[in-house]
């Protein structure tokens, strides 16, 4: 049995329990340090999960030699400085989405990792581990859809004024970096970009339709996408819909097309009837599971899988399945949509791949 891997969690708010519970399911992994600017939050998480040490300053956690790796579970703008400091202190890092709130933050994180390349640096996009998303990725990669034509995602959810007032960072450019695109829709934008093989340019528009006086960022956005392959796409997202937490993902090639609603095949159509039957059957078979008590159902079931992969990557000294560099690509897409809307022109993405 290898020595236990010891974890520190930074940010003890809503998502932190999903991380702690995922780590605590694994053999020879201990969560040893909980850190939050708010002492009661750090102490609350520690008491709930039997975590030995707490702090209110991440510098204390970075100086804690008993910590091998950290989960960053704070607001978006704090991810970059925390990840930079964690890597400089020799800790492996798993950072929640969105990896950063600005391009400068993303660049700083990548530079910090280049200085410590032996450390594992992963970005959370747990839905990349969902069985149907993985299946779609394999289908596209092996050319089953033929020449890719279009890829599209629609995300509808409801975030009330109370939600935005509940925390000072939400709905701000400085700390959240946006709203519906960078926080809620980013999961499915990531699935789209990952499956389609990356984005070259975006032309987007965002607006605030129902949250005036509540927040400064967007509640509604759309974008046209040019994928690296030459295929085209669209993104549509709103957090002002009463159709709460619905998403559709559509992938179309000249050999076949798939429309997925909430992870299930809604319409599957292939030139080859045998393939159509197989794809429809696989997509219908996967059951949604809610496997962590701490998680909300729309987080899906895959935090434990991603965290198990991160732990294995640290032990095997390999790259995690979702590298920070790959998670960065999706944030580049989102930030590109904001920029395109402000500048009223297509925005070319920096060279990065999902
Ligand atoms: N993957 C998912 O499905 C999922 C779901 C929810 C949230 N998230 C992400 O998790 C992150 C946190 O979201 P949340 O909803 O838990 O937020 P939250 O506001 O509930 O919790 C964040 C906590 O971080 C603390 N914090 C902020 N800066 C800190 C610092 N420098 N040092 C120590 N503590 C600090 C705050 O005091 C707060 O308690 C965000 O990036 C969010 O997008 C991911």
Tab-separated table of C-alpha atoms and ligand atoms in Angstrom:
chain	number	residue	atom	x	y	z
A	1	UNK	CA	0.000	0.000	0.000
A	2	UNK	CA	1.434	3.384	-1.020
A	3	UNK	CA	1.682	6.250	1.503
A	4	UNK	CA	-1.615	8.094	1.827
A	5	UNK	CA	-2.103	11.030	-0.509
A	6	UNK	CA	-3.001	14.055	1.604
A	7	UNK	CA	-5.386	16.660	0.284
A	8	UNK	CA	-6.108	20.272	1.190
A	9	UNK	CA	-9.375	21.895	0.122
A	10	UNK	CA	-9.401	25.660	-0.487
A	11	UNK	CA	-12.889	27.160	-0.432
A	12	UNK	CA	-15.409	25.416	1.825
A	13	UNK	CA	-18.655	26.521	0.156
A	14	UNK	CA	-21.240	24.728	-1.959
A	15	UNK	CA	-19.034	22.516	-4.147
A	16	UNK	CA	-16.410	21.590	-1.534
A	17	UNK	CA	-18.373	18.615	-0.073
A	18	UNK	CA	-18.525	16.993	-3.525
A	19	UNK	CA	-14.701	17.065	-3.579
A	20	UNK	CA	-14.257	15.866	-0.004
A	21	UNK	CA	-16.735	13.002	-0.392
A	22	UNK	CA	-15.094	11.967	-3.660
A	23	UNK	CA	-11.625	11.883	-2.066
A	24	UNK	CA	-12.893	10.069	1.016
A	25	UNK	CA	-14.229	7.205	-1.117
A	26	UNK	CA	-10.729	6.432	-2.327
A	27	UNK	CA	-8.285	4.123	-0.593
A	28	UNK	CA	-5.239	5.706	0.966
A	29	UNK	CA	-6.403	9.279	0.382
A	30	UNK	CA	-6.956	11.629	3.315
A	31	UNK	CA	-8.381	15.142	3.338
A	32	UNK	CA	-6.180	16.771	5.979
A	33	UNK	CA	-6.694	20.533	5.682
A	34	UNK	CA	-9.725	22.739	5.017
A	35	UNK	CA	-9.155	26.414	4.228
A	36	UNK	CA	-11.673	29.220	3.820
A	37	UNK	CA	-11.474	32.978	4.298
A	38	UNK	CA	-14.510	32.529	6.544
A	39	UNK	CA	-13.433	30.592	9.612
A	40	UNK	CA	-16.870	29.052	10.327
A	41	UNK	CA	-16.973	27.616	6.811
A	42	UNK	CA	-13.555	25.964	7.188
A	43	UNK	CA	-14.486	24.661	10.625
A	44	UNK	CA	-17.912	23.521	9.421
A	45	UNK	CA	-16.457	21.434	6.588
A	46	UNK	CA	-13.763	20.050	8.889
A	47	UNK	CA	-16.313	19.022	11.526
A	48	UNK	CA	-18.641	17.412	8.973
A	49	UNK	CA	-15.908	15.291	7.386
A	50	UNK	CA	-13.368	14.788	10.196
A	51	UNK	CA	-10.669	17.002	8.648
A	52	UNK	CA	-7.824	17.636	11.121
A	53	UNK	CA	-6.585	21.129	10.271
A	54	UNK	CA	-8.251	24.373	9.247
A	55	UNK	CA	-6.985	27.800	8.196
A	56	UNK	CA	-8.332	31.108	6.939
A	57	UNK	CA	-5.291	31.956	4.812
A	58	UNK	CA	-4.289	29.722	1.915
A	59	UNK	CA	-0.623	30.628	2.547
A	60	UNK	CA	-0.900	28.541	5.719
A	61	UNK	CA	-2.160	25.576	3.722
A	62	UNK	CA	0.603	25.978	1.127
A	63	UNK	CA	3.162	25.954	3.960
A	64	UNK	CA	1.618	22.763	5.393
A	65	UNK	CA	4.067	19.984	4.507
A	66	UNK	CA	1.427	17.377	5.203
A	67	UNK	CA	-0.527	18.508	2.107
A	68	UNK	CA	0.439	16.861	-1.199
A	69	UNK	CA	-2.366	18.146	-3.423
A	70	UNK	CA	-5.120	20.758	-3.324
A	71	UNK	CA	-8.634	21.147	-4.665
A	72	UNK	CA	-9.413	24.786	-5.445
A	73	UNK	CA	-13.130	25.361	-4.812
A	74	UNK	CA	-13.293	29.171	-4.601
A	75	UNK	CA	-14.774	31.917	-6.802
A	76	UNK	CA	-13.426	32.139	-10.364
A	77	UNK	CA	-11.127	35.171	-10.004
A	78	UNK	CA	-9.248	33.625	-7.086
A	79	UNK	CA	-8.424	30.422	-9.004
A	80	UNK	CA	-5.393	31.900	-10.825
A	81	UNK	CA	-3.501	33.357	-7.845
A	82	UNK	CA	-4.317	30.312	-5.692
A	83	UNK	CA	-3.208	27.811	-8.370
A	84	UNK	CA	-0.036	29.823	-9.005
A	85	UNK	CA	0.851	29.829	-5.309
A	86	UNK	CA	-0.061	26.152	-4.866
A	87	UNK	CA	2.141	25.060	-7.773
A	88	UNK	CA	4.994	27.269	-6.539
A	89	UNK	CA	4.656	25.551	-3.146
A	90	UNK	CA	4.989	22.137	-4.822
A	91	UNK	CA	1.350	21.027	-4.510
A	92	UNK	CA	-0.531	19.156	-7.219
A	93	UNK	CA	-3.659	21.120	-8.177
A	94	UNK	CA	-7.201	20.255	-9.182
A	95	UNK	CA	-9.068	23.488	-9.924
A	96	UNK	CA	-12.827	23.850	-10.262
A	97	UNK	CA	-14.364	25.358	-13.371
A	98	UNK	CA	-14.083	27.975	-14.696
A	99	UNK	CA	-10.293	27.642	-14.613
A	100	UNK	CA	-9.884	31.442	-14.501
A	101	UNK	CA	-11.958	34.563	-15.019
A	102	UNK	CA	-9.564	36.295	-17.441
A	103	UNK	CA	-7.072	35.486	-20.183
A	104	UNK	CA	-4.317	36.967	-18.046
A	105	UNK	CA	-5.260	34.607	-15.217
A	106	UNK	CA	-5.171	31.621	-17.595
A	107	UNK	CA	-1.734	32.674	-18.888
A	108	UNK	CA	-0.364	33.043	-15.364
A	109	UNK	CA	-1.611	29.573	-14.402
A	110	UNK	CA	-0.069	27.957	-17.480
A	111	UNK	CA	3.237	29.751	-16.840
A	112	UNK	CA	3.226	28.574	-13.212
A	113	UNK	CA	2.714	24.990	-14.387
A	114	UNK	CA	5.507	25.320	-16.954
A	115	UNK	CA	7.818	26.218	-14.058
A	116	UNK	CA	6.767	23.032	-12.195
A	117	UNK	CA	5.912	20.559	-14.996
A	118	UNK	CA	6.317	17.502	-12.767
A	119	UNK	CA	3.248	18.548	-10.762
A	120	UNK	CA	-0.200	17.394	-11.856
A	121	UNK	CA	-2.517	20.276	-12.775
A	122	UNK	CA	-6.093	19.387	-13.676
A	123	UNK	CA	-9.245	21.401	-14.365
A	124	UNK	CA	-12.696	20.175	-13.301
A	125	UNK	CA	-15.099	19.400	-16.125
A	126	UNK	CA	-16.766	16.366	-14.596
A	127	UNK	CA	-19.207	15.891	-17.461
A	128	UNK	CA	-16.332	14.766	-19.698
A	129	UNK	CA	-16.493	11.592	-17.606
A	130	UNK	CA	-20.257	11.059	-18.171
A	131	UNK	CA	-20.763	7.783	-20.021
A	132	UNK	CA	-22.769	9.281	-22.884
A	133	UNK	CA	-20.408	12.214	-23.379
A	134	UNK	CA	-17.488	9.777	-23.515
A	135	UNK	CA	-19.396	7.612	-25.979
A	136	UNK	CA	-20.115	10.592	-28.258
A	137	UNK	CA	-16.448	11.593	-28.153
A	138	UNK	CA	-15.405	8.085	-29.220
A	139	UNK	CA	-18.000	8.071	-32.026
A	140	UNK	CA	-16.779	11.388	-33.410
A	141	UNK	CA	-13.092	10.473	-33.039
A	142	UNK	CA	-13.539	7.260	-34.996
A	143	UNK	CA	-15.373	9.131	-37.754
A	144	UNK	CA	-18.749	7.451	-37.220
A	145	UNK	CA	-20.628	10.681	-38.012
A	146	UNK	CA	-18.666	11.182	-41.235
A	147	UNK	CA	-17.520	14.673	-42.144
A	148	UNK	CA	-18.576	16.914	-39.274
A	149	UNK	CA	-21.076	19.581	-40.327
A	150	UNK	CA	-22.506	21.236	-37.216
A	151	UNK	CA	-22.322	21.065	-33.427
A	152	UNK	CA	-24.707	22.964	-31.169
A	153	UNK	CA	-25.564	23.384	-27.529
A	154	UNK	CA	-28.534	25.001	-25.802
A	155	UNK	CA	-28.573	25.535	-22.042
A	156	UNK	CA	-31.595	26.788	-20.115
A	157	UNK	CA	-31.669	27.321	-16.389
A	158	UNK	CA	-33.062	29.667	-13.768
A	159	UNK	CA	-30.870	31.715	-11.486
A	160	UNK	CA	-32.969	34.077	-9.401
A	161	UNK	CA	-32.053	37.514	-8.049
A	162	UNK	CA	-31.692	35.832	-4.623
A	163	UNK	CA	-29.064	33.494	-6.086
A	164	UNK	CA	-26.999	36.446	-7.330
A	165	UNK	CA	-27.446	38.342	-4.069
A	166	UNK	CA	-26.431	35.317	-1.977
A	167	UNK	CA	-22.701	35.778	-2.681
A	168	UNK	CA	-20.851	38.942	-3.594
A	169	UNK	CA	-18.775	37.258	-6.344
A	170	UNK	CA	-21.731	36.050	-8.411
A	171	UNK	CA	-22.843	38.129	-11.385
A	172	UNK	CA	-19.702	40.293	-11.393
A	173	UNK	CA	-17.117	40.701	-14.167
A	174	UNK	CA	-14.287	41.008	-11.632
A	175	UNK	CA	-14.947	37.850	-9.614
A	176	UNK	CA	-17.234	35.502	-11.537
A	177	UNK	CA	-15.962	36.747	-14.900
A	178	UNK	CA	-19.487	36.664	-16.364
A	179	UNK	CA	-22.583	34.665	-15.420
A	180	UNK	CA	-24.545	32.085	-17.391
A	181	UNK	CA	-21.809	31.372	-19.955
A	182	UNK	CA	-18.854	31.094	-17.575
A	183	UNK	CA	-20.686	29.381	-14.753
A	184	UNK	CA	-23.636	27.230	-15.868
A	185	UNK	CA	-23.396	26.766	-19.647
A	186	UNK	CA	-19.634	26.210	-19.521
A	187	UNK	CA	-20.136	22.501	-18.726
A	188	UNK	CA	-21.965	21.854	-21.978
A	189	UNK	CA	-19.888	24.304	-24.016
A	190	UNK	CA	-16.956	22.218	-22.805
A	191	UNK	CA	-18.616	18.963	-23.883
A	192	UNK	CA	-19.341	20.471	-27.309
A	193	UNK	CA	-15.813	21.845	-27.818
A	194	UNK	CA	-14.158	18.669	-26.548
A	195	UNK	CA	-16.239	16.319	-28.672
A	196	UNK	CA	-15.959	18.488	-31.795
A	197	UNK	CA	-12.153	18.727	-31.418
A	198	UNK	CA	-11.662	22.387	-30.540
A	199	UNK	CA	-12.679	25.862	-31.631
A	200	UNK	CA	-10.878	28.281	-33.953
A	201	UNK	CA	-13.114	31.393	-33.694
A	202	UNK	CA	-16.363	32.656	-32.173
A	203	UNK	CA	-18.795	35.488	-32.883
A	204	UNK	CA	-21.103	36.065	-29.958
A	205	UNK	CA	-23.542	38.384	-28.275
A	206	UNK	CA	-24.599	38.650	-24.663
A	207	UNK	CA	-27.231	40.629	-22.854
A	208	UNK	CA	-28.892	41.086	-19.473
A	209	UNK	CA	-32.654	40.697	-19.974
A	210	UNK	CA	-34.119	40.071	-16.521
A	211	UNK	CA	-31.386	40.764	-13.980
A	212	UNK	CA	-31.040	44.547	-14.299
A	213	UNK	CA	-30.091	46.075	-10.984
A	214	UNK	CA	-29.271	42.583	-9.736
A	215	UNK	CA	-26.055	41.854	-11.579
A	216	UNK	CA	-23.779	43.493	-14.115
A	217	UNK	CA	-23.042	40.395	-16.223
A	218	UNK	CA	-25.093	38.413	-18.757
A	219	UNK	CA	-28.155	36.255	-18.243
A	220	UNK	CA	-28.530	35.417	-21.934
A	221	UNK	CA	-25.989	34.777	-24.690
A	222	UNK	CA	-25.596	33.233	-28.124
A	223	UNK	CA	-22.634	32.543	-30.369
A	224	UNK	CA	-21.643	31.234	-33.777
A	225	UNK	CA	-18.667	28.913	-33.704
A	226	UNK	CA	-16.024	27.902	-36.249
A	227	UNK	CA	-14.530	24.611	-35.077
A	228	UNK	CA	-10.909	23.719	-35.792
A	229	UNK	CA	-12.137	20.937	-38.120
A	230	UNK	CA	-13.960	23.452	-40.335
A	231	UNK	CA	-17.399	22.445	-39.009
A	232	UNK	CA	-19.712	25.207	-37.791
A	233	UNK	CA	-21.713	25.514	-34.596
A	234	UNK	CA	-23.944	27.498	-32.287
A	235	UNK	CA	-24.163	28.124	-28.563
A	236	UNK	CA	-27.296	29.422	-26.828
A	237	UNK	CA	-27.624	29.943	-23.085
A	238	UNK	CA	-29.907	31.677	-20.630
A	239	UNK	CA	-30.282	31.614	-16.855
A	240	UNK	CA	-33.633	33.459	-16.992
A	241	UNK	CA	-35.669	30.466	-18.193
A	242	UNK	CA	-38.306	28.572	-16.270
A	243	UNK	CA	-37.121	25.520	-18.181
A	244	UNK	CA	-34.647	25.017	-15.347
A	245	UNK	CA	-31.538	22.994	-16.049
A	246	UNK	CA	-32.222	21.696	-19.508
A	247	UNK	CA	-29.597	21.226	-22.136
A	248	UNK	CA	-29.503	19.884	-25.650
A	249	UNK	CA	-26.392	18.908	-27.510
A	250	UNK	CA	-26.565	18.278	-31.266
A	251	UNK	CA	-23.817	16.730	-33.352
A	252	UNK	CA	-24.254	16.305	-37.073
A	253	UNK	CA	-22.058	14.790	-39.754
A	254	UNK	CA	-22.836	13.686	-43.290
A	255	UNK	CA	-23.160	10.047	-42.144
A	256	UNK	CA	-25.356	10.669	-39.138
A	257	UNK	CA	-26.656	13.032	-36.502
A	258	UNK	CA	-27.441	12.886	-32.792
A	259	UNK	CA	-29.624	15.209	-30.721
A	260	UNK	CA	-29.155	14.681	-27.020
A	261	UNK	CA	-31.421	16.151	-24.344
A	262	UNK	CA	-30.144	15.985	-20.752
A	263	UNK	CA	-27.670	13.306	-21.736
A	264	UNK	CA	-30.223	11.021	-23.452
A	265	UNK	CA	-30.658	10.369	-27.157
A	266	UNK	CA	-33.636	12.443	-28.313
A	267	UNK	CA	-33.161	11.843	-32.027
A	268	UNK	CA	-30.574	9.591	-33.603
A	269	UNK	CA	-30.391	9.269	-37.370
A	270	UNK	CA	-27.683	7.510	-39.402
A	271	UNK	CA	-27.326	6.555	-43.048
A	272	UNK	CA	-26.507	3.019	-41.818
A	273	UNK	CA	-29.585	1.584	-40.005
A	274	UNK	CA	-27.474	-0.872	-37.973
A	275	UNK	CA	-25.345	1.987	-36.658
A	276	UNK	CA	-28.452	4.047	-35.929
A	277	UNK	CA	-29.923	1.190	-33.895
A	278	UNK	CA	-26.669	0.683	-31.971
A	279	UNK	CA	-26.125	4.372	-31.165
A	280	UNK	CA	-29.763	4.853	-30.081
A	281	UNK	CA	-29.541	1.759	-27.855
A	282	UNK	CA	-26.303	2.836	-26.161
A	283	UNK	CA	-27.557	6.375	-25.553
A	284	UNK	CA	-30.825	5.084	-24.098
A	285	UNK	CA	-29.126	2.555	-21.831
A	286	UNK	CA	-27.014	4.871	-19.704
A	287	UNK	CA	-28.779	5.703	-16.488
A	288	UNK	CA	-28.316	9.010	-14.750
A	289	UNK	CA	-27.010	8.401	-11.281
A	290	UNK	CA	-26.653	10.736	-8.380
A	291	UNK	CA	-23.790	9.176	-6.531
A	292	UNK	CA	-22.636	11.818	-4.107
A	293	UNK	CA	-24.940	12.904	-1.348
A	294	UNK	CA	-23.312	16.333	-1.294
A	295	UNK	CA	-23.917	17.023	-4.961
A	296	UNK	CA	-26.956	18.563	-6.586
A	297	UNK	CA	-28.498	16.351	-9.234
A	298	UNK	CA	-27.411	18.636	-12.059
A	299	UNK	CA	-23.757	18.284	-11.061
A	300	UNK	CA	-24.154	14.783	-12.492
A	301	UNK	CA	-22.435	11.698	-11.190
A	302	UNK	CA	-18.903	12.274	-12.331
A	303	UNK	CA	-17.056	14.287	-9.651
A	304	UNK	CA	-15.922	11.005	-8.013
A	305	UNK	CA	-14.668	9.681	-11.358
A	306	UNK	CA	-12.739	12.857	-12.151
A	307	UNK	CA	-11.263	13.012	-8.650
A	308	UNK	CA	-10.250	9.333	-8.822
A	309	UNK	CA	-8.520	10.107	-12.131
A	310	UNK	CA	-6.715	13.094	-10.574
A	311	UNK	CA	-5.485	10.972	-7.651
A	312	UNK	CA	-4.328	8.234	-10.003
A	313	UNK	CA	-2.548	10.811	-12.163
A	314	UNK	CA	-0.665	12.123	-9.102
A	315	UNK	CA	0.340	8.607	-8.082
A	316	UNK	CA	1.334	7.543	-11.596
A	317	UNK	CA	2.959	10.922	-12.363
A	318	UNK	CA	0.898	11.179	-15.548
A	319	UNK	CA	-1.273	13.926	-16.980
A	320	UNK	CA	-4.873	13.893	-15.729
A	321	UNK	CA	-7.679	13.124	-18.178
A	322	UNK	CA	-8.740	16.801	-18.123
A	323	UNK	CA	-5.502	18.778	-18.048
A	324	UNK	CA	-5.611	22.431	-17.019
A	325	UNK	CA	-4.427	23.289	-20.536
A	326	UNK	CA	-7.427	21.454	-21.980
A	327	UNK	CA	-9.859	23.056	-19.513
A	328	UNK	CA	-8.367	26.387	-20.541
A	329	UNK	CA	-9.568	25.985	-24.106
A	330	UNK	CA	-13.218	26.116	-23.060
A	331	UNK	CA	-12.616	29.210	-20.934
A	332	UNK	CA	-10.920	30.775	-23.962
A	333	UNK	CA	-14.114	30.061	-25.931
A	334	UNK	CA	-16.304	31.712	-23.283
A	335	UNK	CA	-14.020	34.728	-22.875
A	336	UNK	CA	-13.880	34.968	-26.672
A	337	UNK	CA	-17.688	35.218	-26.845
A	338	UNK	CA	-17.672	38.090	-24.334
A	339	UNK	CA	-14.930	39.852	-26.249
A	340	UNK	CA	-16.602	39.308	-29.615
A	341	UNK	CA	-19.842	40.775	-28.280
A	342	UNK	CA	-18.058	43.861	-26.924
A	343	UNK	CA	-16.031	44.399	-30.090
A	344	UNK	CA	-18.812	43.345	-32.467
A	345	UNK	CA	-16.572	41.097	-34.549
A	346	UNK	CA	-15.325	37.512	-34.831
A	347	UNK	CA	-12.748	36.616	-32.195
A	348	UNK	CA	-9.916	34.220	-33.099
A	349	UNK	CA	-8.930	31.930	-30.233
A	350	UNK	CA	-5.343	31.598	-29.022
A	351	UNK	CA	-3.831	28.284	-30.114
A	352	UNK	CA	-4.978	25.750	-27.491
A	353	UNK	CA	-6.745	22.409	-27.740
A	354	UNK	CA	-9.393	20.783	-25.591
B	1	LIG	N1	-18.312	21.387	-11.227
B	1	LIG	C1	-19.520	21.740	-10.799
B	1	LIG	O1	-20.540	21.118	-11.104
B	1	LIG	C2	-19.627	22.939	-9.907
B	1	LIG	C3	-20.815	23.196	-9.188
B	1	LIG	C4	-20.859	24.308	-8.341
B	1	LIG	C5	-19.753	25.157	-8.267
B	1	LIG	N2	-18.644	24.893	-9.020
B	1	LIG	C6	-17.469	25.797	-8.980
B	1	LIG	O2	-16.860	25.696	-7.700
B	1	LIG	C7	-16.309	26.964	-7.333
B	1	LIG	C8	-16.913	27.419	-6.018
B	1	LIG	O3	-18.309	27.534	-6.179
B	1	LIG	P1	-19.288	27.459	-4.905
B	1	LIG	O4	-20.665	27.468	-5.462
B	1	LIG	O5	-18.850	26.349	-4.011
B	1	LIG	O6	-18.956	28.884	-4.247
B	1	LIG	P2	-19.192	29.356	-2.738
B	1	LIG	O7	-19.259	30.830	-2.779
B	1	LIG	O8	-20.303	28.578	-2.124
B	1	LIG	O9	-17.837	28.898	-2.017
B	1	LIG	C9	-16.602	29.496	-2.293
B	1	LIG	C10	-15.843	29.619	-0.992
B	1	LIG	O10	-14.501	30.024	-1.283
B	1	LIG	C11	-14.068	30.858	-0.206
B	1	LIG	N3	-12.912	31.610	-0.686
B	1	LIG	C12	-12.875	32.580	-1.642
B	1	LIG	N4	-11.597	33.018	-1.826
B	1	LIG	C13	-10.824	32.295	-0.973
B	1	LIG	C14	-9.423	32.284	-0.696
B	1	LIG	N5	-8.579	33.088	-1.336
B	1	LIG	N6	-8.976	31.419	0.226
B	1	LIG	C15	-9.818	30.591	0.887
B	1	LIG	N7	-11.166	30.564	0.669
B	1	LIG	C16	-11.658	31.406	-0.252
B	1	LIG	C17	-15.296	31.695	0.128
B	1	LIG	O11	-15.223	32.243	1.405
B	1	LIG	C18	-16.410	30.659	-0.031
B	1	LIG	O12	-16.720	30.030	1.196
B	1	LIG	C19	-16.596	27.905	-8.506
B	1	LIG	O13	-15.499	27.886	-9.359
B	1	LIG	C20	-17.809	27.258	-9.173
B	1	LIG	O14	-17.960	27.582	-10.538
B	1	LIG	C21	-18.554	23.802	-9.795
